[in-house]
CSV table of N, CA and C and ligand atoms in Angstrom, one decimal:
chain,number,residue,atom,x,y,z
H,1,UNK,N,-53.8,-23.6,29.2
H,1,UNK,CA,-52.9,-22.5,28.7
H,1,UNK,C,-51.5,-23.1,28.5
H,2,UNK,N,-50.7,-22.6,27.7
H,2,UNK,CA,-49.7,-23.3,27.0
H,2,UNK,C,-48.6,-22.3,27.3
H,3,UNK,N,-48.0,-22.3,28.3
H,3,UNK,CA,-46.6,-21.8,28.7
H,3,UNK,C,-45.4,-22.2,28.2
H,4,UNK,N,-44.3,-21.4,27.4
H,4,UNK,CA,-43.4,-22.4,26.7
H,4,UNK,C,-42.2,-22.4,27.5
H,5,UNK,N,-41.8,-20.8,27.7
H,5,UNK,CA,-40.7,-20.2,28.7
H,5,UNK,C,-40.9,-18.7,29.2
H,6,UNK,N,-39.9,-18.7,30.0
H,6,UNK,CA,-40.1,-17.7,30.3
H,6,UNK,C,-39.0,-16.6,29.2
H,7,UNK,N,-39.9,-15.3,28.6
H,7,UNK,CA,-40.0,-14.8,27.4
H,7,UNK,C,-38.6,-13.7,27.8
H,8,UNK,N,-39.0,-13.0,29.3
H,8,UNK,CA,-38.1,-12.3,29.5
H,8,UNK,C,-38.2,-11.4,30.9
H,9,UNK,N,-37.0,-11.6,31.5
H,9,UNK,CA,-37.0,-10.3,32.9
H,9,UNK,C,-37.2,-9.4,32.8
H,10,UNK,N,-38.0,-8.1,33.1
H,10,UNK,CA,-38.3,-6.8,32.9
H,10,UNK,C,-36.9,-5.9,34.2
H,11,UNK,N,-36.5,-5.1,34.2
H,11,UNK,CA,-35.5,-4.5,35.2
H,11,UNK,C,-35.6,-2.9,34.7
H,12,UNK,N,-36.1,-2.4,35.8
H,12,UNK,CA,-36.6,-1.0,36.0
H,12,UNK,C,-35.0,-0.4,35.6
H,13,UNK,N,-34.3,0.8,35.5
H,13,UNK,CA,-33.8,1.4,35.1
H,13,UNK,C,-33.3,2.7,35.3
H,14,UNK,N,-32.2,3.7,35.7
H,14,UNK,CA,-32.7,4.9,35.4
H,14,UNK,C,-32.2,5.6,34.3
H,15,UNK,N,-30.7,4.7,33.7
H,15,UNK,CA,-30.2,4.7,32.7
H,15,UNK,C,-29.5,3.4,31.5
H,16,UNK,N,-30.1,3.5,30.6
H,16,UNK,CA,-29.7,2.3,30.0
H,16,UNK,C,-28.7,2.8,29.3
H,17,UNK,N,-27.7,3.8,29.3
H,17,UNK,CA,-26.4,3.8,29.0
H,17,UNK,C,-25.9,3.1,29.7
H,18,UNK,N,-26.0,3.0,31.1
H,18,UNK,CA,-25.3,2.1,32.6
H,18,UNK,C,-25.3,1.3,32.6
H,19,UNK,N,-27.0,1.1,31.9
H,19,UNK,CA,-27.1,-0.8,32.1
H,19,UNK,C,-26.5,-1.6,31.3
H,20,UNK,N,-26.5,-0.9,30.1
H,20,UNK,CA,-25.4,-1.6,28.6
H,20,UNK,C,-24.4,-1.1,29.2
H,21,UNK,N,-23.9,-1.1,29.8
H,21,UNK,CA,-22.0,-1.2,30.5
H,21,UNK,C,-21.8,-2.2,30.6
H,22,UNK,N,-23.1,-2.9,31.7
H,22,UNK,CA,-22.6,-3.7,32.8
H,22,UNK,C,-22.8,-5.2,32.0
H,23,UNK,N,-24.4,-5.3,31.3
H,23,UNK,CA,-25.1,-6.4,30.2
H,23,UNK,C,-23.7,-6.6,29.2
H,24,UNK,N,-24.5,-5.2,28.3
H,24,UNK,CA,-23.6,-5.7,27.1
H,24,UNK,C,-21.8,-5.7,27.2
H,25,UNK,N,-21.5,-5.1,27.9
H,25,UNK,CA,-20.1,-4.4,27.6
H,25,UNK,C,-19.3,-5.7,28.5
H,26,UNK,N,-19.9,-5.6,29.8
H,26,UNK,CA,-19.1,-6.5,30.6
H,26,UNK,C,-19.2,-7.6,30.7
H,27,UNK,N,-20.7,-8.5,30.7
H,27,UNK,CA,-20.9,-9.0,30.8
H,27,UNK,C,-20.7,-9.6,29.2
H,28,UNK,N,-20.7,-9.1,28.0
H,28,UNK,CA,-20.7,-9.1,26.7
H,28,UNK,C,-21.7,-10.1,26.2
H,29,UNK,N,-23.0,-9.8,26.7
H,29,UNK,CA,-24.2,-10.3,26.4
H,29,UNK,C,-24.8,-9.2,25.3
H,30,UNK,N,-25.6,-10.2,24.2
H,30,UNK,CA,-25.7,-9.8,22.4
H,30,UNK,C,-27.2,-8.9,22.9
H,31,UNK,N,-26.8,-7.3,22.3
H,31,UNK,CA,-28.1,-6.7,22.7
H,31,UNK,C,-29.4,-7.0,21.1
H,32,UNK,N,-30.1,-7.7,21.4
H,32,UNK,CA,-31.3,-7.9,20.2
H,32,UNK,C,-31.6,-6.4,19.7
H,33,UNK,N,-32.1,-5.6,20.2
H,33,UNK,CA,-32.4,-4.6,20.0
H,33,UNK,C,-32.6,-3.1,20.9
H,34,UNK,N,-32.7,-2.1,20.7
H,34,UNK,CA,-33.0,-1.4,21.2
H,34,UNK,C,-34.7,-0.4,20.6
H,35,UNK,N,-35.6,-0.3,21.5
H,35,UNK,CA,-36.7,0.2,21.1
H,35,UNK,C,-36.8,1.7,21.9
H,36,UNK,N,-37.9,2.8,21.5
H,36,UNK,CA,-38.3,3.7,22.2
H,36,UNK,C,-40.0,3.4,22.0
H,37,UNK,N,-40.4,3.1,22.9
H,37,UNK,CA,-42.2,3.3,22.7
H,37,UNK,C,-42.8,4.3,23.6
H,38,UNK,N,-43.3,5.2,22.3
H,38,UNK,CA,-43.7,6.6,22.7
H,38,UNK,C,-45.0,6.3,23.6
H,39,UNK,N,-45.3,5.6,23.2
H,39,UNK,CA,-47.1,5.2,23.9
H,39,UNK,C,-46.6,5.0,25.6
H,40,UNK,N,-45.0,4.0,25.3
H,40,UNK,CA,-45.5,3.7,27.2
H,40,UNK,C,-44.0,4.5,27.5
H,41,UNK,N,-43.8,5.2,26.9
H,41,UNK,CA,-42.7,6.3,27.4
H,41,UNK,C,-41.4,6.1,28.1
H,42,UNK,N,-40.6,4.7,26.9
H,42,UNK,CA,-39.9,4.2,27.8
H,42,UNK,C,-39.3,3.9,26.2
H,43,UNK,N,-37.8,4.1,26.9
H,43,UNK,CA,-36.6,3.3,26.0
H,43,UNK,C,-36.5,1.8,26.8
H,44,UNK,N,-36.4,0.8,25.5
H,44,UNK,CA,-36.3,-0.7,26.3
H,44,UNK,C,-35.4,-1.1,25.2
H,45,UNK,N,-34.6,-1.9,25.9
H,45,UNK,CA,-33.4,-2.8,25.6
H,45,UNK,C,-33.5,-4.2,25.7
H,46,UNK,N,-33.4,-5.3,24.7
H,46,UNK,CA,-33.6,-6.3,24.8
H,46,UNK,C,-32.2,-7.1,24.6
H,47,UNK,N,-31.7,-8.0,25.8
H,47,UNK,CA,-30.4,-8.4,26.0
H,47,UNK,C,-30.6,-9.7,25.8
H,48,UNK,N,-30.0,-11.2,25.3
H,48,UNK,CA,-30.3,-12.0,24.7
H,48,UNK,C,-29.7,-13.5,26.0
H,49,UNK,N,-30.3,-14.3,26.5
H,49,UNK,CA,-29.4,-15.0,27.3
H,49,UNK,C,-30.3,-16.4,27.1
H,50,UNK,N,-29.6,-17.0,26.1
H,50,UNK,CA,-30.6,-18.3,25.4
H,50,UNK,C,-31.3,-18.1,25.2
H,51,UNK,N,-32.4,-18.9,24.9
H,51,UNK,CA,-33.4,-18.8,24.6
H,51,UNK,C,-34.6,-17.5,25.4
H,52,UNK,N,-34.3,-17.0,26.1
H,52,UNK,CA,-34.7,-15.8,27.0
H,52,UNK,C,-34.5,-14.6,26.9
H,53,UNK,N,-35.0,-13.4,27.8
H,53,UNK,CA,-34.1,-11.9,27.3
H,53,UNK,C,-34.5,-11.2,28.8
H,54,UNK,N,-33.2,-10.0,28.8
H,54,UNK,CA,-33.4,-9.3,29.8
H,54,UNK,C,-34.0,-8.2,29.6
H,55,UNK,N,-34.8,-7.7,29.3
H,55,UNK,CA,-35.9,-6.3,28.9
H,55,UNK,C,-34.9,-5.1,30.2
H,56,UNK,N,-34.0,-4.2,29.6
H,56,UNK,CA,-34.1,-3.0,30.5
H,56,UNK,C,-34.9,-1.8,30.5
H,57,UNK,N,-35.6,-1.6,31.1
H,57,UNK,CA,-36.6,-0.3,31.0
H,57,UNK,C,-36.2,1.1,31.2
H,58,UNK,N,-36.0,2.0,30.6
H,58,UNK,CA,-35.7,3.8,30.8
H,58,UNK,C,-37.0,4.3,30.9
H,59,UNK,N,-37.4,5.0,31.8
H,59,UNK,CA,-38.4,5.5,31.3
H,59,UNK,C,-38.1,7.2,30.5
H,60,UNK,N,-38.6,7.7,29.6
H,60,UNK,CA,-38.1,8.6,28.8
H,60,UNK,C,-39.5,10.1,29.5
H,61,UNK,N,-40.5,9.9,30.6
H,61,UNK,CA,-40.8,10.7,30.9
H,61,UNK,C,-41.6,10.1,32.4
H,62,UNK,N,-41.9,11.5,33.0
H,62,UNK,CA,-42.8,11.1,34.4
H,62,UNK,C,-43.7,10.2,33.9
H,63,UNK,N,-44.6,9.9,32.7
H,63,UNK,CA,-45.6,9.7,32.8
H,63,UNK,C,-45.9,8.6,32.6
H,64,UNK,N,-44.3,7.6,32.5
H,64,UNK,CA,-44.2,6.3,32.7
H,64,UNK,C,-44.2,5.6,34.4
H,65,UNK,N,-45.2,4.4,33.6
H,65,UNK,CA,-45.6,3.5,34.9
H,65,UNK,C,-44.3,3.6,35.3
H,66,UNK,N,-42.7,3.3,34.8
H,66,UNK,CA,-41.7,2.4,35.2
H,66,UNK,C,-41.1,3.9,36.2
H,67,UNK,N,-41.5,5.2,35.4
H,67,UNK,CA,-41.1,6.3,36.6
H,67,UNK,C,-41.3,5.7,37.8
H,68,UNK,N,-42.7,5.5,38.0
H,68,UNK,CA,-43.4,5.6,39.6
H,68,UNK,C,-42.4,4.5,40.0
H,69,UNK,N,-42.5,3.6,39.7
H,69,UNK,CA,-41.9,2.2,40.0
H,69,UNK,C,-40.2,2.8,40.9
H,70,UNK,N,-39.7,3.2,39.8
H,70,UNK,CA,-38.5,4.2,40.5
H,70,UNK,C,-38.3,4.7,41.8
H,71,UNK,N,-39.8,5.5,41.7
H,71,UNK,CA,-39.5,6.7,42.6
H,71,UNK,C,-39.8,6.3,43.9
H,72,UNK,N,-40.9,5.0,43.7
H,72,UNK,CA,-41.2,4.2,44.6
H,72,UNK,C,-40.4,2.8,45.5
H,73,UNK,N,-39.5,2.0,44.5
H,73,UNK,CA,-38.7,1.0,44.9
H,73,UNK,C,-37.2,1.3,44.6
H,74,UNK,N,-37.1,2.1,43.6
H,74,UNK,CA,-35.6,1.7,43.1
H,74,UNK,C,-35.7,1.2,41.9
H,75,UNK,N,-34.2,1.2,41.4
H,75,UNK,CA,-34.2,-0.1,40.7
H,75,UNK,C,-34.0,-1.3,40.8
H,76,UNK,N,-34.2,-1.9,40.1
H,76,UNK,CA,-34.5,-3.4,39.8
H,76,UNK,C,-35.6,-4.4,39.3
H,77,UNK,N,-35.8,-5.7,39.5
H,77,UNK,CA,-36.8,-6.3,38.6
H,77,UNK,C,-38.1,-5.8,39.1
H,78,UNK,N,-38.7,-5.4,37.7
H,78,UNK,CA,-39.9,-4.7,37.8
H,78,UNK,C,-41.2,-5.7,37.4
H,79,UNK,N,-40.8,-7.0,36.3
H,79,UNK,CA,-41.8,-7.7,35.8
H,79,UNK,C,-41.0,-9.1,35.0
H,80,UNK,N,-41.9,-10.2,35.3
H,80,UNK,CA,-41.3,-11.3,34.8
H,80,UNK,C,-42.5,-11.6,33.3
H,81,UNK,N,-41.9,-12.0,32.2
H,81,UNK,CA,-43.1,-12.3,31.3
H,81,UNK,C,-42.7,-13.5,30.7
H,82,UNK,N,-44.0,-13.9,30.9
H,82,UNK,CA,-44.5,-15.8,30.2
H,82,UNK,C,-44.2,-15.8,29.0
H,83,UNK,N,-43.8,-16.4,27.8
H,83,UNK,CA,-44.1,-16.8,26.7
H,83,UNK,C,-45.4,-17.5,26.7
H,84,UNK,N,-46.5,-17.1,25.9
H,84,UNK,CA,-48.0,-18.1,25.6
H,84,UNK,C,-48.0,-18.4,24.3
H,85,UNK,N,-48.8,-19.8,23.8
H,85,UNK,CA,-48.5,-19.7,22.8
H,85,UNK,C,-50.0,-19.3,22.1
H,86,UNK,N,-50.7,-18.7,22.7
H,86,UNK,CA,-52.0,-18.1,21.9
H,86,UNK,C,-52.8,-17.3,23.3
H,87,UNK,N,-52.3,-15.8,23.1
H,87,UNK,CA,-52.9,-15.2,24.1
H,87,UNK,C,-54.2,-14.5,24.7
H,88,UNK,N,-54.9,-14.6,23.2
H,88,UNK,CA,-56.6,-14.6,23.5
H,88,UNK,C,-57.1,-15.3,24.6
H,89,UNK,N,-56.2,-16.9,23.9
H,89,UNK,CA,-57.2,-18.0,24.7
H,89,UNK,C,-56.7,-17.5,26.0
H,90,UNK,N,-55.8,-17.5,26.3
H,90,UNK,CA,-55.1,-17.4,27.7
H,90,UNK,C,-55.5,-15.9,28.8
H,91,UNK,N,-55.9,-15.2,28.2
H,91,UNK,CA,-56.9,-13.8,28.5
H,91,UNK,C,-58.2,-14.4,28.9
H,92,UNK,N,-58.6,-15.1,28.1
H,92,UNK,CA,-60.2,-15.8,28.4
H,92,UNK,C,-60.0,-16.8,29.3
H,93,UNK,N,-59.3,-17.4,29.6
H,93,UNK,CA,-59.2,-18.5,30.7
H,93,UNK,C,-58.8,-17.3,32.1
H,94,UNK,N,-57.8,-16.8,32.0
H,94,UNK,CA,-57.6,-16.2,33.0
H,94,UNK,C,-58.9,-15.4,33.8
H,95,UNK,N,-59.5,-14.7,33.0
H,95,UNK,CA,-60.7,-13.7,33.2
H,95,UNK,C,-61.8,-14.3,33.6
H,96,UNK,N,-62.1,-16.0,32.9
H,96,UNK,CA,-63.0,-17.4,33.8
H,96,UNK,C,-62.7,-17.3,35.3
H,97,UNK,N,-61.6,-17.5,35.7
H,97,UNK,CA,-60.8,-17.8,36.6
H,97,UNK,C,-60.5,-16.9,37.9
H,98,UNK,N,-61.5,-15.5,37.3
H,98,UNK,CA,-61.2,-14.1,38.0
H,98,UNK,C,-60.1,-13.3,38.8
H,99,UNK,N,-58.9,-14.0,37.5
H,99,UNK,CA,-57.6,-13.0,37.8
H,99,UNK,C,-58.2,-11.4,36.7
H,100,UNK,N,-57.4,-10.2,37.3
H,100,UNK,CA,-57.8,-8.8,37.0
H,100,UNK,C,-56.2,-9.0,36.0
H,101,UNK,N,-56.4,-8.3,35.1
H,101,UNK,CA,-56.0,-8.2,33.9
H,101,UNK,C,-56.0,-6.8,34.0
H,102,UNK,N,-54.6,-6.1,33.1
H,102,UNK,CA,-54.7,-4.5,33.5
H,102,UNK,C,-55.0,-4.3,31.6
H,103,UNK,N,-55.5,-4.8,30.8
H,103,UNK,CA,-55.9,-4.8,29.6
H,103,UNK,C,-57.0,-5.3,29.6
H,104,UNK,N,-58.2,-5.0,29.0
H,104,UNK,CA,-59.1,-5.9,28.2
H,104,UNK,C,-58.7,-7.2,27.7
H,105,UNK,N,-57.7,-6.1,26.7
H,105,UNK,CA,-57.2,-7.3,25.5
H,105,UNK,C,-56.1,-7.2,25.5
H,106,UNK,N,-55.3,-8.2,24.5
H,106,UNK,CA,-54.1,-7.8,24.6
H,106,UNK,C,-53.4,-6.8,23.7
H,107,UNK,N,-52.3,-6.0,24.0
H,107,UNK,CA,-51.8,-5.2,23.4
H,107,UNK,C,-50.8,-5.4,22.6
H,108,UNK,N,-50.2,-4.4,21.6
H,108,UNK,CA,-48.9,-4.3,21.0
H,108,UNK,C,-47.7,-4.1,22.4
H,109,UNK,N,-47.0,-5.0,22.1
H,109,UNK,CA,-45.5,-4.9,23.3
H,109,UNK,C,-44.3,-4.7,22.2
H,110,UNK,N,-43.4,-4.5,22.5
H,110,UNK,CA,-42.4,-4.5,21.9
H,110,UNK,C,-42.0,-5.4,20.7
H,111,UNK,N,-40.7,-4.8,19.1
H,111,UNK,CA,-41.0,-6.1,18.3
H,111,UNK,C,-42.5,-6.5,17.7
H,112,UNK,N,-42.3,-7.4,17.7
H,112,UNK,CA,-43.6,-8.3,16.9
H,112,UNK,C,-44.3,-8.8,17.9
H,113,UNK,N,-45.1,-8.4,18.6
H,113,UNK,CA,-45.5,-9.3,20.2
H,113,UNK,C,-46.8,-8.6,20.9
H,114,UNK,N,-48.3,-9.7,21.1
H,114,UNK,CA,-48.8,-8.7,21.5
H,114,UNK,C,-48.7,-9.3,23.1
H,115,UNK,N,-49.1,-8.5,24.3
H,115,UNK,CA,-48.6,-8.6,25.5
H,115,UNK,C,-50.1,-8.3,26.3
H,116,UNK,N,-50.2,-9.1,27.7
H,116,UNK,CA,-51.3,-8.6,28.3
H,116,UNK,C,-49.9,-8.6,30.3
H,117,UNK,N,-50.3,-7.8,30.8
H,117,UNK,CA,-50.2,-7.8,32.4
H,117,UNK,C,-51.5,-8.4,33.3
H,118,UNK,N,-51.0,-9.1,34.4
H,118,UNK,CA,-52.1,-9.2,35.2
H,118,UNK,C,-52.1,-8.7,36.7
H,119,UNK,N,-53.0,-8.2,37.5
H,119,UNK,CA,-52.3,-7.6,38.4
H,119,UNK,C,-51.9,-7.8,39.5
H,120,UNK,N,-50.3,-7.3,40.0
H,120,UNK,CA,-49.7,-7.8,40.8
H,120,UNK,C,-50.0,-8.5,42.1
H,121,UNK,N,-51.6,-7.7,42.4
H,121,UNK,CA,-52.0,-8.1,43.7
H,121,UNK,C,-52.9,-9.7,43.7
H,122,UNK,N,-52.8,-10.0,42.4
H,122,UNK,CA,-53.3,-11.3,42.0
H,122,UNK,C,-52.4,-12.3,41.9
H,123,UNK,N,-51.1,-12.2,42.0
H,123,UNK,CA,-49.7,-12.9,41.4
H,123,UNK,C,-48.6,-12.7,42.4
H,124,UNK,N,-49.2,-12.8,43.7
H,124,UNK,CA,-48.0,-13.0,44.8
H,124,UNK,C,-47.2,-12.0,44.7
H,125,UNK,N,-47.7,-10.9,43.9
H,125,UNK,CA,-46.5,-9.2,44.2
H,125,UNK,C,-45.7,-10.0,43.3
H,126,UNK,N,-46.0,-10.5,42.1
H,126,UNK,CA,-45.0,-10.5,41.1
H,126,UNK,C,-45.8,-9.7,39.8
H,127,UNK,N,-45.3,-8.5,39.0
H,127,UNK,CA,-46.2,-8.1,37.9
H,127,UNK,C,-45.7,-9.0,36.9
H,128,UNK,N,-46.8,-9.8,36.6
H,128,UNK,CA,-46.0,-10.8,35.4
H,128,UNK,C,-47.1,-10.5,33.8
H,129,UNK,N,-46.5,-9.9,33.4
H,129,UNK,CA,-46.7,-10.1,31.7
H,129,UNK,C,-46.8,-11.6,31.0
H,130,UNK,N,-47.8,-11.8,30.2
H,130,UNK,CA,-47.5,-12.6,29.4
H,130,UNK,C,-47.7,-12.2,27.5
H,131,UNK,N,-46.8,-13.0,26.9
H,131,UNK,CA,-46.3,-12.6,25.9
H,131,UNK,C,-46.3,-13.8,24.5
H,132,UNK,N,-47.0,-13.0,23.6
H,132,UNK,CA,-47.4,-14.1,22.1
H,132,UNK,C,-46.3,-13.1,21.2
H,133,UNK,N,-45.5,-14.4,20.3
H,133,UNK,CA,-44.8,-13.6,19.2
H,133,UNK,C,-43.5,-13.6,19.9
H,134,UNK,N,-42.6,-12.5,18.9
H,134,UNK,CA,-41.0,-12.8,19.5
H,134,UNK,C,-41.1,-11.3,19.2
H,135,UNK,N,-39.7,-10.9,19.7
H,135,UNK,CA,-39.1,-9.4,19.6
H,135,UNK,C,-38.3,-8.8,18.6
K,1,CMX,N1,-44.2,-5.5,40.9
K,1,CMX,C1,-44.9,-5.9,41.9
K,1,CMX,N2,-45.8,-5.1,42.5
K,1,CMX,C2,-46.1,-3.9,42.0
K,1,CMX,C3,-45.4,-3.4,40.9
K,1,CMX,C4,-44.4,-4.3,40.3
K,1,CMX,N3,-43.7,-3.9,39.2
K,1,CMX,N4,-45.8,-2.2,40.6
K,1,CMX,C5,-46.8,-1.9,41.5
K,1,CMX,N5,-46.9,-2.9,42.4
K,1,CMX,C6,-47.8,-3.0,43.5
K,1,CMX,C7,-47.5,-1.9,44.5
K,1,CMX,O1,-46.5,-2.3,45.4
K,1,CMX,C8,-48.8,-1.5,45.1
K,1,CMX,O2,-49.0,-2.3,46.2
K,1,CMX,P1,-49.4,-1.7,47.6
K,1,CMX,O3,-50.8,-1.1,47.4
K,1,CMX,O4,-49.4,-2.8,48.5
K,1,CMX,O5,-48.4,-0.7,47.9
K,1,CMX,C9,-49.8,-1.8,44.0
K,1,CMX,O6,-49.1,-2.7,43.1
K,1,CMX,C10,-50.2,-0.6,43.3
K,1,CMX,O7,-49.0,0.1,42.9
K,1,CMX,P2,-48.9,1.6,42.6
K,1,CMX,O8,-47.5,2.0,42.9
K,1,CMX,O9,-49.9,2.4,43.3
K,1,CMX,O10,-49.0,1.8,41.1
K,1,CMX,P3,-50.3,1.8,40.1
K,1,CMX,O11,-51.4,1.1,40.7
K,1,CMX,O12,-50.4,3.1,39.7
K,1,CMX,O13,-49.7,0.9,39.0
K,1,CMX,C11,-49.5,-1.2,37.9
K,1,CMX,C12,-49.3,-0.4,39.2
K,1,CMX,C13,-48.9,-2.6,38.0
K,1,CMX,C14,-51.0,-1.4,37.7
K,1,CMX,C15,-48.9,-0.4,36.7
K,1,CMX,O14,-47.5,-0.2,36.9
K,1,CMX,C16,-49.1,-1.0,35.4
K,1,CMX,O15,-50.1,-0.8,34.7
K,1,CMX,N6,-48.1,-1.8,34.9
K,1,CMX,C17,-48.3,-2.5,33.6
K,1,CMX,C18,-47.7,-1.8,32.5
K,1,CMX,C19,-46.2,-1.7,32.7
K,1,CMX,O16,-45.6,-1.8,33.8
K,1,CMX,N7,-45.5,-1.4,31.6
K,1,CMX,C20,-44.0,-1.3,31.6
K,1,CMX,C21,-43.3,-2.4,30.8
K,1,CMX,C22,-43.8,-2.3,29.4
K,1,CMX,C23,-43.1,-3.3,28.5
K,1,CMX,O17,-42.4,-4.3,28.9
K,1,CMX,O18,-43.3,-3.2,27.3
């Protein structure tokens, strides 16, 4: 499996007006973009820090994973994601290897990128995403 970098920090959220204060405003780090994905019910912010990004997560209703995450820890880092540079293969090796995978396959993520999770209880209580493509 071919790991390049690490793609980006995920950070749970309850408002990303707040968090663009502190990123963009103060810290005056370049926001790439801003997305809404209706599917996982979450406004995300992508903040730019070299070659890397800081993904902020809103969730835009209860019925986002990132709510529970909330209601459950707080804020803060919710998920770290791998750069791969071909994530089929890397789905198939993992799934040999009988790590649990919370996708079949891999999905559409944010941008141009498709994304798979694997599950935290397999990864040392870290939820780590990995991630083909850029944002
Ligand atoms: N980091 C580390 N551990 C986590 C976690 C996280 N972000 N979220 C949950 N867990 C742990 C919990 O602590 C819990 O452990 P215990 O049983 O010991 O308490 C266990 O996983 C189950 O957690 P839960 O709160 O009962 O939550 P669910 O099982 O309902 O869901 C998870 C957990 C990871 C399967 C779910 O959040 C998920 O499918 N996540 C992947 C998708 C996602 O998070 N998308 C948001 C980002 C999207 C994007 O970047 O585009």
């Amino acid at each position: 499996m071919e790991i390049t970098r690490i793609d980006h920090i995920g950070i749970a959220v309850r408002s990303l007006e707040s968090a663009l204060k502190l990123y963009r405003d103060a810290f005056g780090m370049n926001v790439k973009g801003i997305e809404r994905l209706d599917d996982r019910h979450l406004n995300v912010a992508f903040v730019e820090v070299g070659e890397s990004c800081i993904e902020l997560l809103e969730p835009t209703s209860e019925a986002s994973t990132v709510h529970k995450h909330l209601e459950k820890r707080g804020e803060g880092i919710h998920h770290m994601a791998l750069h791969v540079a071909d994530i089929d293969s890397s789905i198939q090796q993992l799934k040999q290897q009988g790590y649990r995978l919370l996708s079949e396959e891999a999905q559409r993520g944010a941008g141009n990128t498709r994304i798979v999770f694997l599950h935290p209880k397999d990864s040392m209580g870290v939820l780590i995403e990995l991630v083909e493509g850029s944002h």
